[in-house]
Amino acid sequence: MNGANVERIQRQLEQLAEFTATPGEGTTRMSYSPQGQLAREYIKSQMLEAGLSVREDAIGNIFGKSAAQDPELPSVMVGSHFDSVPNGGAFDGPAGVVMGLEVAKLFQEQRLLPRYPLEVVALVEEEGSSFGRGLLASSAIVGKVDAAELHRLCDSQGRSAAHCMAEVGFDADRVASVVRPASTIKAFIELHIEQGPVLEQASLDVGIVDVIVGITQLVVTITGKAGHAGTTPMNRRQDALVAACQVIAQVGEFARQAGEETVATTGKLQVFPNGANVIPSKVIFTVDIRSKDWHKLQQVVEQTKACIHQQSGAGIHCHIEQPLLVAPTQLDPEIHQLLAKHGEALGLKQRTMVSGAGHDAMMFAGQTAVGLVFVPSRDGLSHHPDEWTDYAQIQKGIEVIFQTVKEITEASNYDE
Ligand code: HGY
Ligand code: MN
Ligand code: MN
């Protein structure tokens, strides 16, 4: 298969994987961190090399825009995110950013001039690992984030998102300028690793996503009263951690009862003051709940909230925040059909599938026509240092998108 250049894809992914705070222990690249900034400069350099004009918006999203027969027309946007989870893998996000870079490079090499501009995008803060609010940048681009939220959201050291942005030259107070009116985007197409076992188990080359599951995240703060572990009788304790454990043990059961592949996870747990001989006075933990069925999602949310409130009383107080709530998202059938047509023409083995992972694509879906292409994940593993997808597999996914984007941008040869 000509076209997408596997060596270049490998080189760019290996270079991005270098930008981690935990070398040898997976990819840890927080937005606005030194590693995030190194990745930023590299991505911008690769956009320039692909002949794109580069800009960054007020919160640090990077855009590389091509020349076009009609530059005023809406862009066909391709890309993904370049932040990571703690000790995650090297492909979650970067595979989609490199897809965008490669599509742009192929346009340049094949002297293609699109009628609609091609726009490569590298997004910050999709994972929510820095400030506890996933899909932050794509939410801002579609107008769902205000400056107050960026001043309110904080990292584990209590630094606000606005502060962290300002530290590297971005400006949360100008977040309104990040909004892209729907009229400026003709389509958004993302390539992402599947992060599950389906494609590998069926020996398929690509998955074309029709639905992304609904997602919500709760941040629960339970407060009690610190005390001496040795001298405080069991009947006189207000133990915040014991109360939290009653909830955490239940959320999995609520999800199992809901069925329909509904899932619930507590991934973050902070205990204060976190001393072995101190009764915990405060606990902050997260509950991530997902389902392709909106009613099941809501059912588990309500059960979880009720269980939390049942812990209140006798000196125990509970507070719930819900920074993220996105309904199950249907992607664009026409884009889906185009991707399937080009996958077939390329002789790829493919299937339609649901995404159990959330993606920036779901935020853009309310704004424009959106497509999402999966490539296989070895052992279905992701959010883990051993996350892996063969570069040749990524190349196949990129080829499908390149052919599709050529059609959607109505590209023609400069020499014609
Ligand atoms: O959580 C997710 O589904 C994605 O990895 N942000
Ligand atoms: Mn991702
Ligand atoms: Mn992820």
Coordinates of C-alpha atoms and ligand atoms in Angstrom, one line a residue:
M1 CA 0.0 0.0 0.0
N2 CA 1.6 3.3 -1.1
G3 CA 0.9 6.6 0.5
A4 CA 1.2 6.8 4.3
N5 CA 4.8 6.4 5.3
V6 CA 5.3 3.9 8.1
E7 CA 8.8 5.0 8.9
R8 CA 7.7 8.6 9.4
I9 CA 4.7 7.4 11.5
Q10 CA 7.0 5.4 13.6
R11 CA 9.5 8.2 14.0
Q12 CA 6.9 10.7 15.0
L13 CA 5.3 8.4 17.5
E14 CA 8.6 7.4 19.0
Q15 CA 9.6 11.0 19.3
L16 CA 6.3 11.9 21.1
A17 CA 6.8 9.0 23.4
E18 CA 10.1 10.5 24.6
F19 CA 8.1 13.4 26.1
T20 CA 7.1 11.7 29.4
A21 CA 7.7 12.5 33.1
T22 CA 8.0 8.8 33.8
P23 CA 10.6 7.4 31.3
G24 CA 10.5 3.6 31.4
E25 CA 7.2 3.6 33.2
G26 CA 4.9 4.6 30.4
T27 CA 3.7 8.0 29.1
T28 CA 2.9 10.7 31.7
R29 CA 2.4 13.9 29.8
M30 CA 0.1 16.4 31.5
S31 CA -1.2 19.5 29.7
Y32 CA 1.1 22.5 30.2
S33 CA 3.8 20.4 31.8
P34 CA 7.4 20.5 30.6
Q35 CA 6.7 17.3 28.7
G36 CA 3.5 18.7 27.3
Q37 CA 5.5 21.8 26.1
L38 CA 8.2 19.7 24.4
A39 CA 5.5 17.7 22.6
R40 CA 3.9 21.0 21.6
E41 CA 7.0 22.3 20.0
Y42 CA 7.6 19.0 18.2
I43 CA 4.1 18.9 16.8
K44 CA 4.3 22.5 15.6
S45 CA 7.6 21.7 13.9
Q46 CA 6.1 18.8 12.1
M47 CA 3.1 20.9 11.0
L48 CA 5.4 23.4 9.5
E49 CA 7.4 20.7 7.8
A50 CA 4.1 19.5 6.2
G51 CA 3.5 23.0 4.8
L52 CA 0.8 24.0 7.2
S53 CA 0.4 27.5 8.8
V54 CA 0.4 27.0 12.5
R55 CA -1.4 28.8 15.3
E56 CA -2.3 28.1 18.9
D57 CA -5.6 29.2 20.5
A58 CA -5.9 30.8 24.0
I59 CA -5.8 27.6 25.9
G60 CA -3.1 25.9 23.9
N61 CA -4.8 23.8 21.2
I62 CA -2.6 23.6 18.1
F63 CA -4.0 24.1 14.6
G64 CA -2.1 23.5 11.3
K65 CA -4.1 24.8 8.3
S66 CA -3.3 24.0 4.7
A67 CA -3.6 26.3 1.7
A68 CA -6.9 25.8 -0.2
Q69 CA -8.5 26.7 -3.5
D70 CA -11.1 28.6 -1.3
P71 CA -9.5 29.4 2.1
E72 CA -12.8 30.9 3.3
L73 CA -14.6 27.6 3.2
P74 CA -15.0 25.6 6.4
S75 CA -12.1 23.3 7.3
V76 CA -12.0 19.5 7.3
M77 CA -10.4 18.9 10.7
V78 CA -8.3 15.8 11.5
G79 CA -6.4 15.0 14.7
S80 CA -6.7 14.0 18.4
H81 CA -5.2 14.9 21.8
F82 CA -1.6 14.9 23.0
D83 CA -2.0 14.7 26.8
S84 CA -2.0 11.4 28.6
V85 CA -3.2 9.6 31.7
P86 CA -0.5 9.0 34.4
N87 CA 1.8 6.1 33.3
G88 CA -0.3 5.6 30.2
G89 CA 0.6 4.4 26.7
A90 CA 2.4 6.0 23.8
F91 CA -0.5 5.7 21.3
D92 CA -3.6 7.0 23.1
G93 CA -4.0 10.4 21.5
P94 CA -0.7 10.7 19.5
A95 CA -1.8 8.1 17.0
G96 CA -4.5 10.6 15.9
V97 CA -2.2 13.6 16.0
V98 CA 0.3 11.7 13.8
M99 CA -2.5 10.7 11.5
G100 CA -3.2 14.4 11.0
L101 CA 0.4 15.2 10.4
E102 CA 0.7 12.3 7.9
V103 CA -2.4 13.3 6.0
A104 CA -1.0 16.8 5.6
K105 CA 2.4 15.4 4.5
L106 CA 0.7 13.2 1.9
F107 CA -1.2 16.3 0.6
Q108 CA 2.1 18.1 0.3
E109 CA 4.0 15.2 -1.3
Q110 CA 1.2 14.4 -3.8
R111 CA 0.8 18.1 -4.5
L112 CA -2.8 18.1 -3.6
L113 CA -4.7 21.4 -3.2
P114 CA -7.9 21.0 -1.2
R115 CA -10.9 23.1 -2.1
Y116 CA -11.9 23.1 1.6
P117 CA -8.9 23.7 3.9
L118 CA -7.4 20.8 5.7
E119 CA -6.8 21.6 9.3
V120 CA -4.7 19.4 11.6
V121 CA -5.5 19.7 15.3
A122 CA -3.6 18.7 18.4
L123 CA -5.8 19.1 21.5
V124 CA -4.9 19.6 25.1
E125 CA -6.5 18.1 28.2
E126 CA -8.7 15.3 26.7
E127 CA -8.0 12.9 29.5
G128 CA -8.8 15.2 32.4
S129 CA -5.7 13.9 34.3
S130 CA -4.5 17.4 35.1
F131 CA -7.7 19.1 36.4
G132 CA -10.3 16.3 36.7
R133 CA -12.4 17.4 33.8
G134 CA -12.1 15.3 30.6
L135 CA -12.7 16.6 27.1
L136 CA -11.8 20.1 28.3
A137 CA -10.3 21.5 25.1
S138 CA -12.9 20.1 22.7
S139 CA -15.6 21.2 25.1
A140 CA -14.1 24.7 25.0
I141 CA -14.0 24.7 21.2
V142 CA -17.7 24.0 21.1
G143 CA -18.4 26.7 23.6
K144 CA -19.0 24.6 26.7
V145 CA -16.3 26.0 29.0
D146 CA -16.0 29.4 30.5
A147 CA -13.2 31.3 32.2
A148 CA -14.7 30.8 35.7
E149 CA -14.5 27.0 35.2
L150 CA -10.8 27.3 34.2
H151 CA -10.1 29.3 37.4
R152 CA -12.1 26.8 39.5
L153 CA -10.6 23.5 38.2
C154 CA -7.4 22.6 40.0
D155 CA -4.6 20.0 39.8
S156 CA -3.5 17.8 42.7
Q157 CA -1.3 20.6 43.9
G158 CA -4.1 23.1 44.1
R159 CA -3.0 25.1 41.0
S160 CA -5.9 26.2 38.8
A161 CA -6.1 25.3 35.1
A162 CA -6.0 29.1 34.5
H163 CA -2.7 29.3 36.5
C164 CA -1.1 26.4 34.7
M165 CA -2.1 27.9 31.3
A166 CA -0.7 31.3 32.2
E167 CA 2.6 29.7 33.3
V168 CA 3.2 28.7 29.7
G169 CA 1.8 31.7 28.0
F170 CA -1.9 30.9 27.5
D171 CA -4.9 32.9 28.7
A172 CA -7.9 31.2 30.3
D173 CA -9.7 34.6 30.4
R174 CA -9.7 34.6 26.6
V175 CA -11.3 31.1 26.4
A176 CA -14.3 32.6 24.6
S177 CA -12.0 33.2 21.6
V178 CA -11.3 29.4 21.4
V179 CA -14.9 28.8 20.2
R180 CA -15.1 27.6 16.6
P181 CA -18.5 28.4 15.1
A182 CA -20.0 25.3 13.4
S183 CA -19.7 27.3 10.1
T184 CA -15.9 27.0 10.3
I185 CA -15.7 23.2 10.4
K186 CA -17.0 21.0 7.6
A187 CA -16.1 17.7 9.3
F188 CA -13.9 16.3 12.1
I189 CA -12.3 13.0 11.7
E190 CA -10.2 11.3 14.4
L191 CA -8.0 8.2 14.4
H192 CA -7.7 6.5 17.8
I193 CA -6.4 3.2 19.1
E194 CA -9.4 0.9 20.0
Q195 CA -8.2 0.5 23.6
G196 CA -10.2 -2.8 23.7
P197 CA -9.8 -6.4 22.3
V198 CA -12.5 -6.5 19.6
L199 CA -10.4 -5.7 16.4
E200 CA -7.5 -7.9 17.5
Q201 CA -9.7 -10.8 18.4
A202 CA -11.4 -10.7 15.1
S203 CA -8.2 -10.1 13.1
L204 CA -9.6 -6.9 11.7
D205 CA -7.6 -3.9 10.3
V206 CA -9.9 -1.0 11.3
G207 CA -13.1 -0.3 13.2
I208 CA -15.4 2.5 12.1
V209 CA -17.3 3.9 15.1
D210 CA -21.0 4.6 14.9
V211 CA -21.7 5.3 18.6
I212 CA -19.6 6.6 21.5
V213 CA -20.9 5.6 24.9
G214 CA -22.4 8.2 27.3
I215 CA -20.0 9.2 30.0
T216 CA -20.2 10.9 33.4
Q217 CA -17.7 11.5 36.1
L218 CA -18.5 12.3 39.7
V219 CA -16.0 13.8 42.1
V220 CA -17.1 12.9 45.7
T221 CA -15.8 14.6 48.9
I222 CA -16.7 12.9 52.1
T223 CA -15.7 14.6 55.4
G224 CA -15.6 13.2 58.9
K225 CA -13.3 13.9 61.8
A226 CA -9.6 13.0 62.3
G227 CA -8.7 11.2 65.5
H228 CA -6.2 9.0 67.1
A229 CA -6.3 5.4 65.7
G230 CA -5.4 4.0 69.0
T231 CA -7.4 5.9 71.5
T232 CA -10.7 6.6 69.7
P233 CA -13.3 3.9 70.4
M234 CA -14.9 2.4 67.3
N235 CA -18.4 3.8 68.3
R236 CA -17.0 7.3 68.5
R237 CA -15.5 7.6 65.0
Q238 CA -16.5 9.7 62.0
D239 CA -14.2 7.9 59.6
A240 CA -14.5 9.4 56.1
L241 CA -12.7 6.5 54.4
V242 CA -15.0 3.8 55.8
A243 CA -17.9 5.9 54.5
A244 CA -16.3 6.2 51.1
C245 CA -15.6 2.4 51.0
Q246 CA -19.3 1.7 51.4
V247 CA -19.9 3.6 48.2
I248 CA -16.9 2.4 46.2
A249 CA -17.8 -1.2 46.9
Q250 CA -21.3 -0.6 45.5
V251 CA -20.8 1.2 42.2
G252 CA -19.6 -1.9 40.4
E253 CA -22.7 -3.8 41.5
F254 CA -24.9 -1.0 40.3
A255 CA -23.2 -1.2 36.9
R256 CA -23.5 -5.0 36.7
Q257 CA -27.2 -4.8 37.6
A258 CA -27.8 -2.2 34.8
G259 CA -26.3 -4.5 32.2
E260 CA -25.9 -3.3 28.5
E261 CA -22.2 -3.2 29.1
T262 CA -22.6 -0.4 31.6
V263 CA -19.4 0.2 33.6
A264 CA -18.4 2.1 36.7
T265 CA -14.9 2.8 38.0
T266 CA -13.3 4.5 40.9
G267 CA -9.9 5.5 39.6
K268 CA -8.8 8.3 41.9
L269 CA -8.8 8.2 45.7
Q270 CA -7.2 10.8 48.0
V271 CA -7.2 10.3 51.8
F272 CA -6.5 13.2 54.2
P273 CA -4.5 13.6 56.3
N274 CA -3.2 10.2 55.1
G275 CA -1.5 9.0 58.2
A276 CA -1.4 5.3 59.2
N277 CA -2.4 6.1 62.8
V278 CA -4.9 8.8 62.0
I279 CA -8.6 8.3 61.4
P280 CA -9.3 9.8 57.9
S281 CA -11.0 13.2 58.2
K282 CA -11.6 13.6 54.4
V283 CA -11.7 11.5 51.3
I284 CA -12.0 12.7 47.7
F285 CA -12.7 10.0 45.1
T286 CA -14.0 9.8 41.5
V287 CA -16.7 7.6 40.0
D288 CA -16.6 7.2 36.2
I289 CA -19.8 5.8 34.8
R290 CA -20.5 4.8 31.2
S291 CA -23.2 3.2 29.1
K292 CA -24.4 3.3 25.5
D293 CA -27.9 3.4 27.1
W294 CA -28.7 6.9 28.4
H295 CA -31.3 5.5 30.9
K296 CA -29.0 2.9 32.3
L297 CA -26.3 5.6 32.7
Q298 CA -28.8 7.8 34.6
Q299 CA -30.0 4.8 36.7
V300 CA -26.4 4.1 37.9
V301 CA -25.8 7.8 38.6
E302 CA -29.0 8.1 40.7
Q303 CA -28.2 4.9 42.6
T304 CA -24.6 6.1 43.2
K305 CA -25.8 9.5 44.4
A306 CA -28.3 7.9 46.8
C307 CA -25.7 5.5 48.2
I308 CA -23.4 8.5 48.8
H309 CA -26.1 10.5 50.6
Q310 CA -26.9 7.4 52.7
Q311 CA -23.4 7.8 54.3
S312 CA -24.3 11.3 55.6
G313 CA -25.1 11.8 59.3
A314 CA -23.3 11.2 62.6
G315 CA -20.6 13.7 61.7
I316 CA -20.2 12.4 58.1
H317 CA -20.9 15.0 55.3
C318 CA -21.0 14.2 51.6
H319 CA -20.5 16.6 48.6
I320 CA -20.9 15.6 44.9
E321 CA -19.6 17.4 41.9
Q322 CA -20.3 16.2 38.3
P323 CA -17.8 18.0 36.0
L324 CA -18.5 15.8 33.0
L325 CA -21.7 14.5 31.5
V326 CA -22.0 13.6 27.8
A327 CA -24.9 11.6 26.4
P328 CA -24.3 8.5 24.1
T329 CA -23.2 10.1 20.8
Q330 CA -24.2 8.9 17.3
L331 CA -21.5 9.8 14.8
D332 CA -22.2 11.0 11.2
P333 CA -23.6 8.3 8.9
E334 CA -22.4 9.9 5.7
I335 CA -18.8 10.2 7.0
H336 CA -19.2 6.6 8.3
Q337 CA -20.2 5.5 4.8
L338 CA -17.3 7.3 3.2
L339 CA -14.8 5.7 5.6
A340 CA -16.3 2.3 5.0
K341 CA -16.2 2.8 1.2
H342 CA -12.5 3.7 1.2
G343 CA -11.6 1.0 3.7
E344 CA -13.2 -1.5 1.4
A345 CA -11.5 0.0 -1.7
L346 CA -8.2 -0.5 0.2
G347 CA -9.0 -4.1 0.8
L348 CA -9.1 -3.7 4.6
K349 CA -11.0 -6.0 7.0
Q350 CA -13.3 -3.7 8.9
R351 CA -16.4 -3.5 11.0
T352 CA -18.7 -0.9 12.6
M353 CA -18.3 -0.7 16.4
V354 CA -19.3 1.1 19.5
S355 CA -16.6 3.1 21.4
G356 CA -16.5 2.3 25.2
A357 CA -13.9 5.1 25.5
G358 CA -14.7 8.8 25.3
H359 CA -13.1 10.9 22.6
D360 CA -12.9 14.5 21.6
A361 CA -15.0 13.4 18.6
M362 CA -18.1 13.2 20.8
M363 CA -17.8 16.9 21.6
F364 CA -17.5 17.9 17.9
A365 CA -20.4 15.6 17.0
G366 CA -22.8 18.3 18.3
Q367 CA -21.2 20.8 16.0
T368 CA -20.2 19.1 12.7
A369 CA -20.1 15.8 10.8
V370 CA -17.8 13.5 12.8
G371 CA -16.0 10.3 12.0
L372 CA -13.8 8.1 14.2
V373 CA -11.6 5.3 13.0
F374 CA -10.1 2.7 15.4
V375 CA -6.9 0.6 14.9
P376 CA -6.3 -2.5 16.9
S377 CA -4.8 -2.5 20.5
R378 CA -2.6 -5.4 21.4
D379 CA -4.3 -7.5 24.1
G380 CA -6.9 -4.8 24.2
L381 CA -4.7 -3.0 26.6
S382 CA -4.6 0.8 27.1
H383 CA -4.0 3.4 29.8
H384 CA -1.0 1.2 30.5
P385 CA 2.7 1.4 29.7
D386 CA 2.5 -1.7 27.5
E387 CA -0.2 -0.2 25.2
W388 CA 0.8 -1.1 21.7
T389 CA -0.4 -0.9 18.1
D390 CA 1.8 -1.9 15.2
Y391 CA 2.9 1.1 13.0
A392 CA 1.7 -0.8 9.9
Q393 CA -1.7 -1.0 11.5
I394 CA -1.8 2.7 12.2
Q395 CA -0.7 3.3 8.5
K396 CA -3.8 1.4 7.3
G397 CA -6.1 3.6 9.5
I398 CA -4.3 6.7 8.2
E399 CA -4.8 5.5 4.5
V400 CA -8.6 5.2 5.0
I401 CA -8.7 8.7 6.4
F402 CA -6.4 10.2 3.8
Q403 CA -8.6 8.8 1.0
T404 CA -11.7 10.0 2.8
V405 CA -10.3 13.5 3.5
K406 CA -9.1 13.8 -0.1
E407 CA -12.8 13.3 -1.2
I408 CA -14.3 15.6 1.5
T409 CA -11.9 18.4 0.8
E410 CA -12.5 18.0 -2.9
A411 CA -8.7 18.1 -3.4
S412 CA -7.2 18.3 -6.8
N413 CA -3.6 18.3 -8.1
Y414 CA -1.7 21.6 -8.2
D415 CA -0.4 20.4 -11.7
E416 CA -3.9 19.8 -13.1
Ligands
HGY1 O1 -11.6 8.1 29.4 C1 -11.6 7.9 28.2 O2 -12.4 7.2 27.7 C2 -10.6 8.5 27.4 O3 -9.4 7.8 27.4 N1 -10.3 9.9 27.8
MN2 MN -7.6 9.1 24.0
MN3 MN -7.3 7.9 27.1

